[in-house]
Short mmCIF file of C-alpha atoms and ligand atoms in Angstrom, two decimals:
data_model
loop_
_atom_site.label_atom_id
_atom_site.label_comp_id
_atom_site.label_asym_id
_atom_site.label_seq_id
_atom_site.Cartn_x
_atom_site.Cartn_y
_atom_site.Cartn_z
CA MET A 1 -8.10 49.40 79.04
CA ALA A 2 -10.29 49.50 75.94
CA GLU A 3 -8.76 49.92 72.49
CA PRO A 4 -8.11 53.58 71.55
CA VAL A 5 -10.77 55.24 69.41
CA THR A 6 -9.71 56.75 66.10
CA LEU A 7 -12.41 58.27 63.93
CA THR A 8 -10.54 61.43 63.00
CA GLY A 9 -7.41 59.51 62.05
CA LYS A 10 -5.43 61.63 64.51
CA GLU A 11 -3.73 60.18 67.52
CA GLN A 12 -5.08 61.49 70.80
CA THR A 13 -2.71 63.96 72.47
CA GLU A 14 -1.64 63.61 76.09
CA GLU A 15 -3.21 66.98 76.79
CA ASP A 16 -6.58 65.82 75.47
CA ARG A 17 -6.37 62.58 77.42
CA ALA A 18 -5.76 64.63 80.58
CA LEU A 19 -8.72 66.94 79.82
CA GLN A 20 -11.00 63.92 79.42
CA GLU A 21 -9.77 62.36 82.65
CA GLU A 22 -10.36 65.66 84.45
CA LEU A 23 -13.96 65.70 83.16
CA ARG A 24 -14.56 62.14 84.34
CA GLN A 25 -13.21 62.97 87.79
CA ARG A 26 -15.15 66.21 88.00
CA GLY A 27 -18.58 64.65 88.24
CA PRO A 28 -20.99 62.38 86.48
CA LEU A 29 -20.86 62.56 82.70
CA PRO A 30 -24.13 62.75 80.78
CA VAL A 31 -25.27 59.30 79.66
CA HIS A 32 -27.01 60.68 76.58
CA ILE A 33 -25.99 63.84 74.73
CA ALA A 34 -28.27 65.13 71.97
CA ILE A 35 -27.12 67.88 69.62
CA ILE A 36 -28.95 70.29 67.31
CA MET A 37 -26.12 70.86 64.84
CA ASP A 38 -27.04 74.33 63.59
CA GLY A 39 -25.16 77.12 61.83
CA ASN A 40 -23.44 75.37 58.93
CA GLY A 41 -24.77 77.84 56.37
CA ARG A 42 -23.90 80.92 58.41
CA TRP A 43 -20.42 79.58 59.11
CA ALA A 44 -19.79 79.25 55.37
CA GLN A 45 -21.40 82.57 54.45
CA GLN A 46 -19.28 84.34 57.05
CA GLN A 47 -16.26 83.29 54.99
CA GLY A 48 -17.82 84.12 51.65
CA LYS A 49 -18.30 80.45 50.82
CA ARG A 50 -21.33 78.49 49.64
CA ARG A 51 -23.62 77.04 52.32
CA VAL A 52 -22.70 73.51 51.31
CA VAL A 53 -19.09 74.13 52.34
CA GLY A 54 -20.45 74.56 55.86
CA HIS A 55 -22.10 71.15 55.65
CA TYR A 56 -18.81 69.57 54.53
CA GLU A 57 -16.95 71.12 57.43
CA GLY A 58 -19.81 70.10 59.72
CA VAL A 59 -18.98 66.46 58.99
CA GLU A 60 -15.52 67.08 60.47
CA SER A 61 -17.20 68.27 63.67
CA VAL A 62 -19.33 65.11 63.70
CA ARG A 63 -16.19 62.97 63.51
CA ASP A 64 -14.42 64.89 66.25
CA ILE A 65 -17.41 64.96 68.62
CA THR A 66 -18.24 61.28 68.02
CA GLU A 67 -14.63 60.30 68.68
CA ALA A 68 -14.45 62.42 71.83
CA CYS A 69 -17.72 60.95 73.18
CA ALA A 70 -16.49 57.39 72.54
CA GLN A 71 -13.18 58.14 74.25
CA LEU A 72 -14.89 59.79 77.21
CA GLY A 73 -17.16 56.79 77.65
CA ILE A 74 -20.44 58.54 76.91
CA PRO A 75 -22.79 55.73 75.80
CA TYR A 76 -25.34 57.67 73.69
CA LEU A 77 -24.95 60.51 71.20
CA THR A 78 -27.90 61.66 69.08
CA LEU A 79 -27.42 64.13 66.26
CA TYR A 80 -30.20 66.16 64.62
CA THR A 81 -29.02 65.77 61.06
CA PHE A 82 -32.03 66.58 58.88
CA SER A 83 -35.47 67.66 60.07
CA THR A 84 -38.90 67.06 58.54
CA GLU A 85 -39.00 70.80 57.88
CA ASN A 86 -35.60 70.76 56.12
CA TRP A 87 -37.31 69.12 53.10
CA GLN A 88 -38.61 72.61 52.35
CA ARG A 89 -35.11 73.91 51.55
CA PRO A 90 -34.09 74.41 47.89
CA ALA A 91 -33.71 71.08 46.06
CA SER A 92 -30.05 71.83 45.36
CA GLU A 93 -29.26 72.03 49.09
CA VAL A 94 -31.37 68.96 49.93
CA ASN A 95 -29.61 66.96 47.19
CA ALA A 96 -26.19 68.09 48.35
CA LEU A 97 -27.03 67.02 51.91
CA MET A 98 -28.29 63.60 50.78
CA GLN A 99 -25.17 63.04 48.67
CA LEU A 100 -22.99 64.08 51.59
CA LEU A 101 -24.82 61.61 53.81
CA VAL A 102 -24.21 58.70 51.42
CA LYS A 103 -20.56 59.66 50.91
CA THR A 104 -19.95 60.04 54.64
CA ILE A 105 -21.57 56.72 55.59
CA ARG A 106 -19.55 54.93 52.90
CA ARG A 107 -16.32 56.57 54.00
CA GLU A 108 -16.82 56.21 57.76
CA LYS A 109 -18.45 52.78 58.00
CA LYS A 110 -15.18 50.94 58.54
CA ALA A 111 -14.06 53.38 61.23
CA LEU A 112 -17.42 53.05 63.02
CA LEU A 113 -17.12 49.26 62.92
CA GLU A 114 -13.55 49.23 64.21
CA ASN A 115 -14.22 51.72 66.96
CA GLY A 116 -17.23 50.10 68.56
CA VAL A 117 -19.75 52.67 67.34
CA GLN A 118 -23.26 51.37 66.78
CA LEU A 119 -25.13 53.43 64.20
CA ARG A 120 -28.88 53.93 64.51
CA VAL A 121 -31.35 56.11 62.66
CA ILE A 122 -34.60 57.68 63.82
CA GLY A 123 -37.00 59.45 61.50
CA ASP A 124 -39.21 58.94 58.49
CA VAL A 125 -36.41 57.26 56.51
CA ALA A 126 -38.82 56.10 53.78
CA GLN A 127 -38.70 59.73 52.57
CA LEU A 128 -34.93 59.55 51.93
CA PRO A 129 -33.57 58.70 48.45
CA ALA A 130 -33.26 54.92 47.92
CA VAL A 131 -29.46 55.01 47.88
CA CYS A 132 -29.40 56.74 51.30
CA GLN A 133 -31.80 54.18 52.72
CA LYS A 134 -29.65 51.35 51.42
CA GLU A 135 -26.35 52.71 52.77
CA LEU A 136 -27.90 53.51 56.13
CA ALA A 137 -29.59 50.12 56.50
CA GLN A 138 -26.31 48.37 55.69
CA ALA A 139 -24.29 50.42 58.16
CA VAL A 140 -26.94 49.98 60.87
CA ARG A 141 -26.94 46.22 60.30
CA GLU A 142 -23.16 45.87 60.23
CA THR A 143 -22.58 47.92 63.38
CA ALA A 144 -25.50 46.45 65.35
CA ARG A 145 -23.26 44.44 67.67
CA ASN A 146 -21.03 47.38 68.63
CA ASP A 147 -21.53 48.60 72.16
CA ARG A 148 -19.06 51.36 72.93
CA LEU A 149 -21.18 54.25 71.71
CA VAL A 150 -24.67 54.33 70.23
CA LEU A 151 -24.65 57.07 67.58
CA THR A 152 -28.18 57.92 66.46
CA LEU A 153 -28.77 60.13 63.44
CA ALA A 154 -32.15 61.88 63.39
CA LEU A 155 -32.99 62.00 59.69
CA SER A 156 -36.20 63.27 58.17
CA TYR A 157 -37.07 63.54 61.83
CA SER A 158 -39.32 65.69 63.94
CA GLY A 159 -40.52 65.30 67.50
CA ARG A 160 -44.14 65.68 66.45
CA TRP A 161 -43.71 63.04 63.73
CA GLU A 162 -42.39 60.66 66.38
CA ILE A 163 -45.25 61.35 68.80
CA VAL A 164 -47.77 60.74 66.01
CA GLN A 165 -46.09 57.38 65.26
CA ALA A 166 -46.55 56.36 68.88
CA ALA A 167 -50.20 57.48 68.88
CA GLN A 168 -50.90 55.44 65.75
CA LYS A 169 -49.20 52.37 67.17
CA LEU A 170 -51.21 52.53 70.39
CA ALA A 171 -54.46 53.23 68.51
CA ARG A 172 -53.88 50.09 66.43
CA LYS A 173 -53.39 48.02 69.58
CA VAL A 174 -56.60 49.39 71.05
CA GLN A 175 -58.42 48.61 67.80
CA GLU A 176 -57.13 45.03 67.91
CA GLY A 177 -58.34 44.74 71.49
CA ALA A 178 -54.77 44.23 72.77
CA LEU A 179 -54.79 47.41 74.86
CA GLN A 180 -57.32 49.34 76.94
CA PRO A 181 -57.25 53.15 76.55
CA ASP A 182 -57.01 53.54 80.33
CA ASP A 183 -53.85 51.44 80.33
CA ILE A 184 -51.99 54.06 78.30
CA ASP A 185 -49.66 55.85 80.68
CA GLU A 186 -46.34 57.64 80.27
CA GLN A 187 -44.44 54.36 80.24
CA THR A 188 -46.55 52.70 77.55
CA PHE A 189 -46.50 55.88 75.49
CA ALA A 190 -42.71 56.24 75.72
CA ALA A 191 -42.32 52.57 74.82
CA ALA A 192 -44.34 53.12 71.62
CA LEU A 193 -42.03 55.90 70.38
CA PRO A 194 -39.69 54.93 67.52
CA SER A 195 -36.75 56.00 69.72
CA ALA A 196 -37.98 53.98 72.71
CA GLU A 197 -34.65 52.23 73.15
CA LEU A 198 -32.81 55.48 73.82
CA PRO A 199 -32.73 56.88 77.34
CA ASP A 200 -33.95 60.49 77.63
CA PRO A 201 -31.08 62.92 76.88
CA ASP A 202 -29.33 64.37 79.92
CA LEU A 203 -27.83 67.22 77.93
CA LEU A 204 -29.14 68.92 74.78
CA ILE A 205 -26.63 71.14 73.01
CA ARG A 206 -27.67 73.61 70.33
CA THR A 207 -24.99 75.37 68.30
CA GLY A 208 -25.63 78.46 66.20
CA GLY A 209 -27.20 80.52 68.96
CA GLU A 210 -30.96 80.06 68.42
CA PHE A 211 -33.05 79.62 71.57
CA ARG A 212 -35.46 77.02 70.23
CA VAL A 213 -35.80 73.27 69.95
CA SER A 214 -36.94 73.17 66.30
CA ASN A 215 -39.08 70.04 66.72
CA PHE A 216 -36.33 67.83 68.15
CA LEU A 217 -37.05 65.05 70.70
CA LEU A 218 -40.06 66.89 72.14
CA TRP A 219 -41.22 64.06 74.39
CA GLN A 220 -37.76 63.10 75.60
CA ILE A 221 -36.41 66.52 76.64
CA ALA A 222 -38.93 67.08 79.46
CA TYR A 223 -36.10 67.26 82.03
CA THR A 224 -33.05 67.58 79.81
CA GLU A 225 -30.46 70.23 80.63
CA LEU A 226 -30.15 72.73 77.76
CA TYR A 227 -26.90 74.27 76.56
CA ILE A 228 -26.95 76.84 73.78
CA THR A 229 -23.79 78.29 72.28
CA ASP A 230 -23.31 80.95 69.59
CA ILE A 231 -20.57 78.85 68.00
CA TYR A 232 -21.56 77.51 64.59
CA TRP A 233 -21.56 73.74 64.21
CA PRO A 234 -18.49 73.54 61.88
CA ALA A 235 -16.48 75.35 64.58
CA PHE A 236 -17.82 73.20 67.42
CA ARG A 237 -15.11 70.70 68.31
CA ARG A 238 -14.16 68.69 71.39
CA ARG A 239 -12.94 71.72 73.38
CA GLN A 240 -16.40 73.24 73.05
CA LEU A 241 -17.99 69.89 73.96
CA TYR A 242 -15.93 69.76 77.15
CA GLU A 243 -17.16 73.25 78.00
CA ALA A 244 -20.78 72.10 77.55
CA ILE A 245 -20.17 69.06 79.75
CA ARG A 246 -18.58 71.24 82.44
CA SER A 247 -21.65 73.47 82.36
CA TYR A 248 -23.84 70.36 82.70
CA GLN A 249 -21.80 69.15 85.66
CA ASN A 250 -22.37 72.49 87.43
CA ARG A 251 -26.16 72.17 87.22
CA GLU A 252 -28.36 70.88 89.98
CA ARG A 253 -31.00 68.61 88.46
CA ARG A 254 -34.01 68.82 90.74
CA PHE A 255 -36.70 67.16 88.58
CA GLY A 256 -39.34 69.32 90.25
CA ARG A 257 -38.21 68.48 93.76
CA ILE A 258 -36.30 70.78 96.08
CA ASP A 259 -32.64 70.66 96.97
CA ALA A 260 -32.22 67.93 99.60
CA SER A 261 -30.36 70.30 101.95
CA ASP A 262 -32.82 73.19 101.50
CA THR A 263 -35.99 72.34 103.38
CA ASN A 264 -36.46 75.94 104.56
CA GLY A 265 -37.34 74.82 108.06
CA VAL A 266 -40.11 72.52 106.81
CA ARG A 267 -39.62 68.78 107.13
C1 IPE B 1 -27.59 72.97 60.16
O1 IPE B 1 -27.07 74.13 59.59
C2 IPE B 1 -27.61 71.81 59.21
C3 IPE B 1 -28.97 71.41 58.77
C4 IPE B 1 -30.08 71.91 59.21
C5 IPE B 1 -29.05 70.36 57.78
P1 IPE B 1 -27.97 75.08 58.71
O2 IPE B 1 -27.95 74.60 57.31
O3 IPE B 1 -29.32 75.23 59.32
O4 IPE B 1 -27.17 76.44 58.82
P2 IPE B 1 -27.75 77.86 59.18
O5 IPE B 1 -28.52 77.71 60.47
O6 IPE B 1 -28.61 78.30 58.06
O7 IPE B 1 -26.54 78.72 59.37
C1 IPE B 2 -32.51 72.42 63.09
O1 IPE B 2 -31.88 73.41 62.37
C2 IPE B 2 -32.48 71.13 62.33
C3 IPE B 2 -31.16 70.49 62.25
C4 IPE B 2 -30.09 70.90 62.85
C5 IPE B 2 -31.11 69.30 61.46
P1 IPE B 2 -32.71 74.40 61.40
O2 IPE B 2 -31.76 75.36 60.85
O3 IPE B 2 -33.48 73.59 60.44
O4 IPE B 2 -33.72 75.05 62.44
P2 IPE B 2 -34.42 76.48 62.44
O5 IPE B 2 -34.99 76.69 61.07
O6 IPE B 2 -33.35 77.48 62.77
O7 IPE B 2 -35.44 76.38 63.51
MG1 MG B 3 -30.16 76.47 60.71
#
C-alpha cells in the first residue's frame, strides 16, 4: 500500500476512503482530468466579499481536489489557472493572482514533494513576473522525479497559443529540411505541442456554469467527456469531484463508432 497522501493536512476519514474505493470498483477512472476552475469572483461577490477572496478560497479547492486525485490513483490532473485572455483583467486582480501563485507554490512545495506530486506548467510562462517564473521552475525541477500524480498548471495559457507553438516548431523543421510537409500528420502535430507529454484528457470539468471551453486544450479535447456544474470553484470539493467521476463512468465513449451490441441488423 502506498504512503497516505496529505496535502490538506487533514487525515482521510474512513467514509471518504470507502467512497473512493466504491468509485474504483464502479468502473474505470479517468486517466487525465482537466478542470476549468471558474467562478471564484462570483463566489466571493455572492457573500459580499472582494473577488480576490474567491481566489484565496479557490486554492483550498485545488488542495482538496489534488489530494483526492492522488489518493484515488488518477495519474494526471491539469488545472486551467490563468488564461492568455486573463491578462486583460484589471492590474490589481492580475497582481493579486500572481502573488497568490508565488505564495502557494512556496507554501505547498514541500507537501507536493512528500506526496509524490510532480508539478508541471504549460503556457507562455515568459509573460509571468520573474519571481513567479523562478518559484515555478524550482518546484518543477524539485518534483520532477515524483510519479504518483502529474499536476499541470496551465498558466498564461490558451489552446490557440499552444497550437501556434506547434505550427512554428514544425515550420522550423521544414525550413531546416528535417521534415517534409506531407509527413505532418496528427501524430507529428500532437508531438510538437508544448503539452505533448500529457495524454488527452478523458474528463473535462468546468465549474461556474458556463457552457464554453474558453480557449483551453482545444486540440486535446476532441473526444473528451465534458462535465459542467453550476457550483463555483471555491465550493467545488472532493464530493463534487466524485459526482463528476460518477457521471463520467456512466457515459458510453463511442469515438465515432457505434455501440458494439447495436448493429441494427447490419453486420
Ligand atoms: C476563475 O474565476 C479564476 C480565474 C480565471 C483566474 P473567475 O475569476 O473567472 O471568477 P468569475 O468567473 O468571474 O466568477
Ligand atoms: C477561464 O475562466 C479561465 C480560467 C479558469 C483560468 P474565465 O473566467 O477567464 O473565462 P470566461 O471569460 O468566462 O470565458
Ligand atoms: Mg470566470
